[in-house]
PDB file of C-alpha atoms in Angstrom:
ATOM      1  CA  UNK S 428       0.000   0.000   0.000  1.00 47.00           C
ATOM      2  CA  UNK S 429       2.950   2.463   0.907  1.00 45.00           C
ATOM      3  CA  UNK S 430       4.439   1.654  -2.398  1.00 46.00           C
ATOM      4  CA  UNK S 431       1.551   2.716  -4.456  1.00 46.00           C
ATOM      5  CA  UNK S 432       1.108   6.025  -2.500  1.00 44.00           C
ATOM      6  CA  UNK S 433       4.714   6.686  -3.029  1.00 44.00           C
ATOM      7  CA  UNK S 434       4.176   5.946  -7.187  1.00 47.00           C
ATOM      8  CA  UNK S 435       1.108   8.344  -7.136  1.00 39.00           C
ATOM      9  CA  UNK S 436       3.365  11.284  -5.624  1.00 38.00           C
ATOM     10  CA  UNK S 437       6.007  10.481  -7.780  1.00 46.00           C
ATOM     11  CA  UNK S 438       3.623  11.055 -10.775  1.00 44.00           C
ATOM     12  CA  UNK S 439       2.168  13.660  -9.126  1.00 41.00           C
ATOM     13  CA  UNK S 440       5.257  15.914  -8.745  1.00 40.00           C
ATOM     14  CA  UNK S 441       6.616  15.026 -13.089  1.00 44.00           C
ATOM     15  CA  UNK S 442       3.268  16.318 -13.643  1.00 48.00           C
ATOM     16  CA  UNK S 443       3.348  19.286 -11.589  1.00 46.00           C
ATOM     17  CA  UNK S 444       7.491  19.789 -12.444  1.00 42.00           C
ATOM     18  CA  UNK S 445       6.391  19.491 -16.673  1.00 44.00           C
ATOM     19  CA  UNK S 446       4.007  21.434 -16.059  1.00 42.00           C
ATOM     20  CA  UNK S 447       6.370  24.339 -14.330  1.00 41.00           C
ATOM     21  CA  UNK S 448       8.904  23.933 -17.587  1.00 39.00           C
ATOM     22  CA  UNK S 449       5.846  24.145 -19.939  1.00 39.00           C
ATOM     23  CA  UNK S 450       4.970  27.189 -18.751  1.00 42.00           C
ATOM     24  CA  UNK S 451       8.246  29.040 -18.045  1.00 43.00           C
ATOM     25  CA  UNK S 452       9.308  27.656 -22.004  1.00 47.00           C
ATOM     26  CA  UNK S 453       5.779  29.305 -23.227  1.00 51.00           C
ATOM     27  CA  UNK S 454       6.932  32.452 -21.566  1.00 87.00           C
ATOM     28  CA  UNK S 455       9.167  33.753 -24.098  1.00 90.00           C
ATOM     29  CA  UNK S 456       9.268  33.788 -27.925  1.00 96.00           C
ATOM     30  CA  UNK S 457      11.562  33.918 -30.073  1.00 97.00           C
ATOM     31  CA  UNK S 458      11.510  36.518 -33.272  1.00 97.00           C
ATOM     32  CA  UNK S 459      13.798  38.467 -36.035  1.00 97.00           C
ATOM     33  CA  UNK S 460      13.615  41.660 -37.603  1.00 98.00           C
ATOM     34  CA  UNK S 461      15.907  42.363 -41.315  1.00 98.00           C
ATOM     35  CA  UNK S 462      18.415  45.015 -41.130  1.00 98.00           C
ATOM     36  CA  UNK S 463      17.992  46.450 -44.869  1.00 97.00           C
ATOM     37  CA  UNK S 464      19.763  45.258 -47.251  1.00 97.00           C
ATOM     38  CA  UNK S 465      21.969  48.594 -48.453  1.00 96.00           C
ATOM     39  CA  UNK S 466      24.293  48.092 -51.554  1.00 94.00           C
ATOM     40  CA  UNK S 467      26.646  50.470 -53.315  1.00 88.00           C
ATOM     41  CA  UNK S 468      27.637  53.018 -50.738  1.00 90.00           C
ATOM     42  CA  UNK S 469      30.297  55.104 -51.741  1.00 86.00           C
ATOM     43  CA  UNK S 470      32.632  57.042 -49.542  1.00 82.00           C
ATOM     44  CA  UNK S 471      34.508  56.519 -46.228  1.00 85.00           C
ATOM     45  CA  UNK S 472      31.484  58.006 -44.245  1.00 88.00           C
ATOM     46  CA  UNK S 473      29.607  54.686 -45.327  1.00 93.00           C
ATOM     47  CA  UNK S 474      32.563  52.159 -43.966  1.00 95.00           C
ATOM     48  CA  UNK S 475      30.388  51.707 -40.625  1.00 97.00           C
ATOM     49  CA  UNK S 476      26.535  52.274 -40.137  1.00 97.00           C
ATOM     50  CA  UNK S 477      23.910  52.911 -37.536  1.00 97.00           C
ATOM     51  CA  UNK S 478      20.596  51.318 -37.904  1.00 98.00           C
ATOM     52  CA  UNK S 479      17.436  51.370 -36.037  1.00 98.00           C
ATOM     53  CA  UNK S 480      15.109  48.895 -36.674  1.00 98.00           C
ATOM     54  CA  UNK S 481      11.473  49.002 -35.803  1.00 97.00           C
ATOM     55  CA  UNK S 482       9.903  46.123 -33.169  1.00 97.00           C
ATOM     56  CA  UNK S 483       7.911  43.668 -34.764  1.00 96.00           C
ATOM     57  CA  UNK S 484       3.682  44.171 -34.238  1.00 94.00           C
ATOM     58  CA  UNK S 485       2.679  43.312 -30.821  1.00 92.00           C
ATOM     59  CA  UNK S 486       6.591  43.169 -29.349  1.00 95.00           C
ATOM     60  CA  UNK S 487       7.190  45.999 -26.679  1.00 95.00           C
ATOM     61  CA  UNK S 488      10.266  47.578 -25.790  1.00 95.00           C
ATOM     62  CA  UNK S 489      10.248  46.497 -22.104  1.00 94.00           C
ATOM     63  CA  UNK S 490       9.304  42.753 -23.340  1.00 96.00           C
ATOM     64  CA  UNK S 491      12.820  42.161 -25.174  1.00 97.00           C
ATOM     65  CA  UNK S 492      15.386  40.176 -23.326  1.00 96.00           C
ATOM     66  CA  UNK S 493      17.971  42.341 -24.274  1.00 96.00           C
ATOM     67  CA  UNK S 494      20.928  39.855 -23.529  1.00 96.00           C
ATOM     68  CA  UNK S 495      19.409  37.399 -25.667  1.00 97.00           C
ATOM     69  CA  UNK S 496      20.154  40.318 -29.038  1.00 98.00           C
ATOM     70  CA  UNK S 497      21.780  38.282 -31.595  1.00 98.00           C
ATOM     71  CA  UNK S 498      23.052  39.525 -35.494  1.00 98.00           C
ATOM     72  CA  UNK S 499      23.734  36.679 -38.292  1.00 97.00           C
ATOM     73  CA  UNK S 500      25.014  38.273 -41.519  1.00 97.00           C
ATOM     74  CA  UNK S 501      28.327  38.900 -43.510  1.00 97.00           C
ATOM     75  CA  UNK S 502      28.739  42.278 -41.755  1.00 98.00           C
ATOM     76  CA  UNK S 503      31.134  42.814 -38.675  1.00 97.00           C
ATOM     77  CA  UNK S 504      29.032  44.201 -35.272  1.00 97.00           C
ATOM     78  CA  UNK S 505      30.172  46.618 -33.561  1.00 96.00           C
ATOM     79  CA  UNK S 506      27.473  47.277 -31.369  1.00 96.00           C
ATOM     80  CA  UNK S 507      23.872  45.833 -30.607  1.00 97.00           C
ATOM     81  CA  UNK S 508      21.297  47.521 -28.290  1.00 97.00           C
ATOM     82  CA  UNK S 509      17.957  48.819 -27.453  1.00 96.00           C
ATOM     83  CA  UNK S 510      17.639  52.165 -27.658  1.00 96.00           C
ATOM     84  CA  UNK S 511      14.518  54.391 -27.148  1.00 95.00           C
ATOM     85  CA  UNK S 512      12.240  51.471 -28.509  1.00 95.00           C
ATOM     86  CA  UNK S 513      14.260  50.382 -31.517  1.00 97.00           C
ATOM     87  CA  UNK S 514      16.825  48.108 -31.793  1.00 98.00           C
ATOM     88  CA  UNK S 515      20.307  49.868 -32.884  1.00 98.00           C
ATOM     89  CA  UNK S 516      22.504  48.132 -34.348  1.00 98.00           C
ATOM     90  CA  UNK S 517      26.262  49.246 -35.725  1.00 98.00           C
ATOM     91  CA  UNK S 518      27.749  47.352 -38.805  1.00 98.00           C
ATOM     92  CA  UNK S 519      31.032  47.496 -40.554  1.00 98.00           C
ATOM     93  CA  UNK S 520      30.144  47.682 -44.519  1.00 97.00           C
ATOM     94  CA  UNK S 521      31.524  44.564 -46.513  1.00 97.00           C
ATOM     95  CA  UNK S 522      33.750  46.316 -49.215  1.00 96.00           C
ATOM     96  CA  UNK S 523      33.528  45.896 -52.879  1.00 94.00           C
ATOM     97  CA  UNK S 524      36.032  47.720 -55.451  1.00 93.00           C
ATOM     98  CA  UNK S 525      35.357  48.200 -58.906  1.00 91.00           C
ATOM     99  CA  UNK S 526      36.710  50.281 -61.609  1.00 95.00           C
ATOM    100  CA  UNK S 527      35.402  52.945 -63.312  1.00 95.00           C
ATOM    101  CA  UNK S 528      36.194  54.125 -66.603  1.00 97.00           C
ATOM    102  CA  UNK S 529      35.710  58.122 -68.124  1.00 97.00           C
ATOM    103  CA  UNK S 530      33.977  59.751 -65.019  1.00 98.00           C
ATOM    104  CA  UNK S 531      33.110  63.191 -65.239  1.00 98.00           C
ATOM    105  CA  UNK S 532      34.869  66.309 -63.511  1.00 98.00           C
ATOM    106  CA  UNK S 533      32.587  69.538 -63.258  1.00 98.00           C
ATOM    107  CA  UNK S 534      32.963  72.876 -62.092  1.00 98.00           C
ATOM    108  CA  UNK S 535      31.314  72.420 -58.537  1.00 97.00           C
ATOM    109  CA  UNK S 536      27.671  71.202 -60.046  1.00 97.00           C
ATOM    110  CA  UNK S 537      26.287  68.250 -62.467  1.00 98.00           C
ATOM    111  CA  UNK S 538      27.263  69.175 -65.668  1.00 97.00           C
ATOM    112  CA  UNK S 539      28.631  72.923 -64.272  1.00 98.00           C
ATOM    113  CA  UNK S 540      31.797  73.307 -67.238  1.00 98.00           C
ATOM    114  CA  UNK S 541      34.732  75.262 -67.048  1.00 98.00           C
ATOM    115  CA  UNK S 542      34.730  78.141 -69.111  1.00 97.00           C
ATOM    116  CA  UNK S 543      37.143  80.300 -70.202  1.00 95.00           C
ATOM    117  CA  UNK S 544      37.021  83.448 -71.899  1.00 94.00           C
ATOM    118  CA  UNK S 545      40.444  84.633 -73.458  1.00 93.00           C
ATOM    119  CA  UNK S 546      42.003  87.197 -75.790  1.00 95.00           C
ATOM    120  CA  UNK S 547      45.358  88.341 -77.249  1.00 97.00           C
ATOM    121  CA  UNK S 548      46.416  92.212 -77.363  1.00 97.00           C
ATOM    122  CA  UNK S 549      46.798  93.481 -79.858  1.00 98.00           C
ATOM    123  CA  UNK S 550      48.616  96.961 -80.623  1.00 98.00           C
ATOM    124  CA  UNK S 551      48.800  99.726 -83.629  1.00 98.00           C
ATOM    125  CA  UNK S 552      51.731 101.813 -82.873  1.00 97.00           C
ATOM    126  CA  UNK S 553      51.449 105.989 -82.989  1.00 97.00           C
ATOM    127  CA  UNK S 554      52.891 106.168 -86.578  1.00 96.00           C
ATOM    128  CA  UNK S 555      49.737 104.194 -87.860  1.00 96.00           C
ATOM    129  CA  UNK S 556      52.373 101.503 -89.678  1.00 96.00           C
ATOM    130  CA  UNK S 557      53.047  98.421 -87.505  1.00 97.00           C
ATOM    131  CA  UNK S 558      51.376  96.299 -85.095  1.00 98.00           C
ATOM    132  CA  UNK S 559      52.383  94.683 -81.878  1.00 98.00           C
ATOM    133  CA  UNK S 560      51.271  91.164 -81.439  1.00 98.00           C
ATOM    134  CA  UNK S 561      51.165  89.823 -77.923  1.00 98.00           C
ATOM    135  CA  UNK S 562      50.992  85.735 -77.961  1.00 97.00           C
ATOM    136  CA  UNK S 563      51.560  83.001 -75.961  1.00 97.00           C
ATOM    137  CA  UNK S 564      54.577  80.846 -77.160  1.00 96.00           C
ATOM    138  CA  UNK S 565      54.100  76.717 -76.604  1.00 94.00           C
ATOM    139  CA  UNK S 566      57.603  75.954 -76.739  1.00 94.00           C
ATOM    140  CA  UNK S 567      59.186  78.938 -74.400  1.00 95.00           C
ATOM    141  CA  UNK S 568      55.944  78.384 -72.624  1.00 96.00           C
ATOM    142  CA  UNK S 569      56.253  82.369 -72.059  1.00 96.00           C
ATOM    143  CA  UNK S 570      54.268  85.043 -73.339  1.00 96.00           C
ATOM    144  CA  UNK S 571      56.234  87.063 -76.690  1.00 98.00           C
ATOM    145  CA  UNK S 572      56.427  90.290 -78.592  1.00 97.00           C
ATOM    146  CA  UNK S 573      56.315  90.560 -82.288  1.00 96.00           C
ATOM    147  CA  UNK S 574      56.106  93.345 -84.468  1.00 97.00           C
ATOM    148  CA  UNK S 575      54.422  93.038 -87.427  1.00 97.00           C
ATOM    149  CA  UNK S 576      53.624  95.888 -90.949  1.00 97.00           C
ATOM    150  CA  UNK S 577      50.522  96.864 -91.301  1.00 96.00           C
ATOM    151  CA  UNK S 578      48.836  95.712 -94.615  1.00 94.00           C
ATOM    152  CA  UNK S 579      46.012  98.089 -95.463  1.00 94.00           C
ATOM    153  CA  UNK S 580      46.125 101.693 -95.814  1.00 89.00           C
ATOM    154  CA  UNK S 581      47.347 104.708 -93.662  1.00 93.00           C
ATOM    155  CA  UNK S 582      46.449 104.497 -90.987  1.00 94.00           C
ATOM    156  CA  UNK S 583      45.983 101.038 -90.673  1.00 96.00           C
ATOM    157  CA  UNK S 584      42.576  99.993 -89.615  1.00 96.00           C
ATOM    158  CA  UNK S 585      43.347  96.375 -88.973  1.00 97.00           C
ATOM    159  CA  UNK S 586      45.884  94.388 -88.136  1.00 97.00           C
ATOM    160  CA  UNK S 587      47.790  92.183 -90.675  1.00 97.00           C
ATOM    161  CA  UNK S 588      46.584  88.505 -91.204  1.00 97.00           C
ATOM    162  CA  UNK S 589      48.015  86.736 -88.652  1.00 96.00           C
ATOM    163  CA  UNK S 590      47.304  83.306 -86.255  1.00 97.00           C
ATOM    164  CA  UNK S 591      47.777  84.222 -82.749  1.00 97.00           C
ATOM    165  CA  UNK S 592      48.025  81.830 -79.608  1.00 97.00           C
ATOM    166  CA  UNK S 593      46.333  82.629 -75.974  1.00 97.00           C
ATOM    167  CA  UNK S 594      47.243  80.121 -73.245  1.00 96.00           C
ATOM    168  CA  UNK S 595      45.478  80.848 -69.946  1.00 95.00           C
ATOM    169  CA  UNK S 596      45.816  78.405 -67.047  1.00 95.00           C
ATOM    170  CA  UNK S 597      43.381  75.445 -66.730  1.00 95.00           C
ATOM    171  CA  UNK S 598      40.836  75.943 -64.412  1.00 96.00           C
ATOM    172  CA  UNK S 599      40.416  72.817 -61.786  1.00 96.00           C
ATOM    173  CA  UNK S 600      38.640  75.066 -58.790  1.00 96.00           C
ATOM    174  CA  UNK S 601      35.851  73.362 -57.316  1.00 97.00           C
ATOM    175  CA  UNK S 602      36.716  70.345 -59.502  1.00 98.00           C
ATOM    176  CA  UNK S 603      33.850  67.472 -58.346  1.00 98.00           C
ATOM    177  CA  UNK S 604      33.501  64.192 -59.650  1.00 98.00           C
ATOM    178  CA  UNK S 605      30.383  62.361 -61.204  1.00 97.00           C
ATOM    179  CA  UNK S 606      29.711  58.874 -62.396  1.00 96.00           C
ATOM    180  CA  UNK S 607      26.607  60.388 -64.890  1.00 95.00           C
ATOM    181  CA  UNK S 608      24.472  61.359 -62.841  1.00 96.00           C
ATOM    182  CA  UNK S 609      24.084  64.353 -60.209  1.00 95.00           C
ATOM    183  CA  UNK S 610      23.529  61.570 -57.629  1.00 92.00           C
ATOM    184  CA  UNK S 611      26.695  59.788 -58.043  1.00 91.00           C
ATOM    185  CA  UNK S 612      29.320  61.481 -56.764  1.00 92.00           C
ATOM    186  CA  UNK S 613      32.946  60.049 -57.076  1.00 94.00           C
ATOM    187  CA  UNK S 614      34.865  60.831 -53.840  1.00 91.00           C
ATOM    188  CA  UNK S 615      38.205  62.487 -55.229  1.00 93.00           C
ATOM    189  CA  UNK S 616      40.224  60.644 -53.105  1.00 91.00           C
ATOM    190  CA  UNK S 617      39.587  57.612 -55.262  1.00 94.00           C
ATOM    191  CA  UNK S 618      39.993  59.162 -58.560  1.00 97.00           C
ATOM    192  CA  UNK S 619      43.347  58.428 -60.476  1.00 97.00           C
ATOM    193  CA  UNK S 620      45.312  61.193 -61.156  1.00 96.00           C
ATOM    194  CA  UNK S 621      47.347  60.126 -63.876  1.00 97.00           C
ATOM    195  CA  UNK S 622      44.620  59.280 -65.870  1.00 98.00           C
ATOM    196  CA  UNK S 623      42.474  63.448 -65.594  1.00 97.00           C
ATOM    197  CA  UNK S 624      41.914  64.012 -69.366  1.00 96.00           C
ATOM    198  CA  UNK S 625      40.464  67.483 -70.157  1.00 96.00           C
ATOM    199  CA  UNK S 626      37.591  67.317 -72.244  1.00 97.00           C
ATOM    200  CA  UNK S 627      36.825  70.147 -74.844  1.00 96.00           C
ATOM    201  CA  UNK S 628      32.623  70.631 -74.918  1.00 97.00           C
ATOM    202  CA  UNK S 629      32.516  73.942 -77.062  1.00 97.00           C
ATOM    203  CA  UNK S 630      34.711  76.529 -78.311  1.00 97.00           C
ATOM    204  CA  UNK S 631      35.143  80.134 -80.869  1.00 97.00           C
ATOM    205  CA  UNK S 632      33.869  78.705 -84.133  1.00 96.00           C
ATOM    206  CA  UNK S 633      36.923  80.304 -85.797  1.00 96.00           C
ATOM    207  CA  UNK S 634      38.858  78.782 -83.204  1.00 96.00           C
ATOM    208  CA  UNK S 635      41.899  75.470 -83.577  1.00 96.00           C
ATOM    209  CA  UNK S 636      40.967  72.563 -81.888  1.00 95.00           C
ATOM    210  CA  UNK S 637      42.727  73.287 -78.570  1.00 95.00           C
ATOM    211  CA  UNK S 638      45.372  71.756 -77.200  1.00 94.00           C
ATOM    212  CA  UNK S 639      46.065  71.095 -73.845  1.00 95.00           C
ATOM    213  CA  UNK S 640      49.996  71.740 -72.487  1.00 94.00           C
ATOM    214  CA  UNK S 641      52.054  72.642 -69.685  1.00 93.00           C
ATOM    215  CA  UNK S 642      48.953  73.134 -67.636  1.00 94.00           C
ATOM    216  CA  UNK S 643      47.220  75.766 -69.869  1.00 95.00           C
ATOM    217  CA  UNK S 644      44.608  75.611 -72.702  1.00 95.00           C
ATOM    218  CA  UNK S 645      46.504  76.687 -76.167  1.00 96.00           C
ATOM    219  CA  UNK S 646      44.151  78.216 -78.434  1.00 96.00           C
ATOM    220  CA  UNK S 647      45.419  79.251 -81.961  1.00 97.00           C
ATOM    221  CA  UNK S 648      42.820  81.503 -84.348  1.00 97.00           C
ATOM    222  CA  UNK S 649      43.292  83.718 -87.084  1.00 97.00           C
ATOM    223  CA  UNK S 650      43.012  87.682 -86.881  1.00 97.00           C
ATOM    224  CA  UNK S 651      41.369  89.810 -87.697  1.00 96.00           C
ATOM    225  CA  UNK S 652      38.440  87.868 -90.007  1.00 90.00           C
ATOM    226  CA  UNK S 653      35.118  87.474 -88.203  1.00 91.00           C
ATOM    227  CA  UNK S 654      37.096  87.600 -84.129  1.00 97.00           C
ATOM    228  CA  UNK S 655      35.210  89.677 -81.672  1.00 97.00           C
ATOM    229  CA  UNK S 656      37.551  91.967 -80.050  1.00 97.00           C
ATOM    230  CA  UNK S 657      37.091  94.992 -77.506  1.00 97.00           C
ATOM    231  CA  UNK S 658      39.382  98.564 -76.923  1.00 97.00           C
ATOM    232  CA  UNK S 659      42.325  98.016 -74.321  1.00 96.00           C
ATOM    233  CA  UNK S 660      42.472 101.647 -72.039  1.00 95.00           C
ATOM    234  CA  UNK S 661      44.038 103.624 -74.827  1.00 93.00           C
ATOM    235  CA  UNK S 662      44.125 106.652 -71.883  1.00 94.00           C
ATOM    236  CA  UNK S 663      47.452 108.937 -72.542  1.00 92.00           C
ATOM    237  CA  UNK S 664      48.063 107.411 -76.267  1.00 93.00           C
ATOM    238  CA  UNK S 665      49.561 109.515 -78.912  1.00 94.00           C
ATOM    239  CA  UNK S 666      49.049 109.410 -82.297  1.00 94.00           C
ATOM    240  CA  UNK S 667      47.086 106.746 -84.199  1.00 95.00           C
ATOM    241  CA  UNK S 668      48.527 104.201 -81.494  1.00 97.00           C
ATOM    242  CA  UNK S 669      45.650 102.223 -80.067  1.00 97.00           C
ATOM    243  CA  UNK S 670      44.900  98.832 -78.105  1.00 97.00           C
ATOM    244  CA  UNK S 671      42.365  95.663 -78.888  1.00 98.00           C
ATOM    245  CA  UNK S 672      41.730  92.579 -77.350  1.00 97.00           C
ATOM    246  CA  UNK S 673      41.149  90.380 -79.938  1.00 98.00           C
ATOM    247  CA  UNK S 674      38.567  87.096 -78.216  1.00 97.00           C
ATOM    248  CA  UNK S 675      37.560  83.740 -78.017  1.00 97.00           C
ATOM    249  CA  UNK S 676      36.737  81.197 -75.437  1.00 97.00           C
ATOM    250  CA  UNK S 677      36.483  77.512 -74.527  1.00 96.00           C
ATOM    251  CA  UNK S 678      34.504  75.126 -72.705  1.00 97.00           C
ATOM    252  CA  UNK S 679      35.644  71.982 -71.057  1.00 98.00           C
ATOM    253  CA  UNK S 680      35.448  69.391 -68.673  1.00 98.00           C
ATOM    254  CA  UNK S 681      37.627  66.568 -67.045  1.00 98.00           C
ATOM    255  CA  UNK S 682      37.467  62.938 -66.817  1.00 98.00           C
ATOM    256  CA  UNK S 683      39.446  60.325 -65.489  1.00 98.00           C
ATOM    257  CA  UNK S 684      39.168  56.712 -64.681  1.00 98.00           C
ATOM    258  CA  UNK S 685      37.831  55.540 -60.804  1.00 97.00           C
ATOM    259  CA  UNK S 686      38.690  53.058 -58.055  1.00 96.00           C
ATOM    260  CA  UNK S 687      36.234  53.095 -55.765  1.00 94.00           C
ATOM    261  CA  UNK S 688      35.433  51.539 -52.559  1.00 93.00           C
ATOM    262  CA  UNK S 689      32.025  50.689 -52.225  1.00 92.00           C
ATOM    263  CA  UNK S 690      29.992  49.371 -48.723  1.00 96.00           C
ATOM    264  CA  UNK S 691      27.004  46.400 -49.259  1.00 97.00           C
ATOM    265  CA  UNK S 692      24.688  45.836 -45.162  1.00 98.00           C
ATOM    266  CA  UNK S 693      22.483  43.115 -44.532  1.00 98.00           C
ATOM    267  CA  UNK S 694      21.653  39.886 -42.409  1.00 98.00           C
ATOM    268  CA  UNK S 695      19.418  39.545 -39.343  1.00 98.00           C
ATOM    269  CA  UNK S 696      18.776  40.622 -35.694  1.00 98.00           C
ATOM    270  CA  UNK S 697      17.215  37.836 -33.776  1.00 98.00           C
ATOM    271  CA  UNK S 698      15.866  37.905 -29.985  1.00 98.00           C
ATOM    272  CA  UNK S 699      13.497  36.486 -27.698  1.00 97.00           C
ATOM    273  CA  UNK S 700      10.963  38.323 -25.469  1.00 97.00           C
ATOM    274  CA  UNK S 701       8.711  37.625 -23.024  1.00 93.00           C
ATOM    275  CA  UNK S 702       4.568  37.014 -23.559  1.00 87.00           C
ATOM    276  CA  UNK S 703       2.070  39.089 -21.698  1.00 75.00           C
ATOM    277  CA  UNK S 704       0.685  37.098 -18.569  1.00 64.00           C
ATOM    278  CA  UNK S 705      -2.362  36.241 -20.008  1.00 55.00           C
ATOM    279  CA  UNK S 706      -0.363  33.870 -22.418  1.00 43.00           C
TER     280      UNK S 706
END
C-alpha cells in the first residue's frame, strides 16, 4: 500500500514539475527583424553604419530580453542595443572595389563646365604703320612680342593677317567628380590622377581645336576675319597708337578613370521576449 502512494506522488510531482517547464518555455518567444539590405555606398562616411530597426507588431520595448540580441550576416558588429524602442545596431560595410572608366569632372555642379574666356592684345603703334602682337609661345611656354607691318592703308585699320596663340591656365577650382548622374558622386580621393583628361565641350567657331599643355589651354585663331575683339584703355596714347583685345573662349570638362570603394549591409537581428501574462 505504501508503495503505491509513493508511485502516485512520484507522478504527481513530473506532472506538476512538466508542467512548471511548460509554462516558463511558453513564456518567451523567439523573433527576427531584417536590417535592410543597403548596396553600393560610396565614400569613407559609409565604412560603418547605424541602424534602427522598428519592433515587430505586438513586441514591446520592455518585453525584449535584451541579452538574448543576436546579429547573423556577412557584416562585422560593432554594437547591438535597445535604444529608445528600436533596436540599434552598428555594422562594418563589406567592401567591394570596382573600376570605373571616363567619369566626369565639373565645375562644382552636375554638368557645371569650365569656361574660359580669353584674348590676345593686340597693338597699332602711334605712326599708324606696324602692329604689336602679344601671344603666348608653346615651346618657351612664355608670353612674346612681335612686331608686325601693317597691310592696309594709312592708318591702318586692322591688323595684318596673322594666327595668334592665348594660353590661360586650366581651371580645376571646385573640380567634383560624377559617375553620370548628379547623384553619383565620385569621392576624389579615389579618382586616379594620372589618368584626368580634359575634355573640350565647345569653343570660338573660328577657333583650332585646342590643345592642352604645360597646364594651360593653347588656343590658336586667325586675326582679324570674323574675331570679336574689344578697346584696351588707350588713356594717354599719342598718335594713331591704339589697343584691342582680340577674343575667343572655350569650354571643357575633365574625366578620369575611378577606383572606388564601395559598402554592401544586410543579415538579421534575432531575440526572444517575453509574452504578456495572459499567455
Amino acid at each position: 500500500m505504501k508503495k503505491i502512494i509513493i508511485s502516485c506522488l512520484s507522478i504527481v510531482l513530473i506532472n506538476s514539475l512538466m508542467t512548471t517547464i511548460s509554462v516558463e518555455a511558453a513564456e518567451t518567444k523567439l523573433t527576427s527583424v531584417a536590417v535592410p539590405i543597403t548596396t553600393g555606398l560610396q565614400g569613407s562616411n559609409n565604412a560603418a553604419k547605424d541602424f534602427y530597426l522598428e519592433l515587430p507588431n505586438g513586441v514591446s520595448s520592455s518585453s525584449v530580453k535584451t541579452n538574448t540580441l543576436k546579429y547573423s550576416g556577412s557584416n562585422e558588429k560593432n554594437n547591438l542595443s535597445l535604444e529608445n524602442g528600436k533596436i540599434k545596431i552598428t555594422l562594418k560595410g563589406v567592401a567591394n572595389q570596382k573600376y570605373i572608366k571616363e567619369v566626369q569632372g565639373y565645375r562644382g555642379s552636375f554638368e557645371e563646365r569650365y569656361y574660359t574666356q580669353i584674348y590676345n592684345s593686340i597693338w597699332l603703334y602711334s605712326d599708324g604703320r606696324r602692329w604689336q602682337i602679344n601671344q603666348y609661345d608653346e615651346k618657351k611656354d612664355s608670353m612674346v612680342t612681335d612686331d608686325k607691318a601693317a597691310t592696309d592703308g594709312y592708318p591702318s585699320k586692322n591688323p595684318p593677317t596673322s594666327v595668334v596663340t592665348a594660353g590661360p591656365y586650366q581651371d580645376k577650382e571646385y573640380l567634383k567628380w560624377y559617375n553620370g548622374s548628379k547623384t553619383e558622386v565620385i569621392d576624389t580621393n579615389d579618382v586616379i590622377q594620372s589618368t584626368i583628361k580634359p575634355q573640350i565641350f565647345k569653343k570660338s567657331s573660328y577657333a583650332q581645336d585646342p590643345k592642352f599643355k604645360n597646364g594651360r589651354i593653347i588656343l590658336n585663331y586667325t586675326i582679324p576675319a570674323g574675331v570679336p575683339w574689344d578697346p584696351e584703355d588707350n588713356t594717354g596714347l599719342t598718335g594713331k597708337a591704339e589697343g584691342r583685345r582680340y577674343k575667343a573662349f572655350t569650354e571643357y570638362y575633365y574625366t578620369a578613370d575611378a577606383k572606388v570603394t564601395t559598402y554592401s549591409y544586410g543579415g538579421t537581428v534575432s531575440f526572444e521576449y517575453g509574452l504578456p501574462d495572459e499567455a
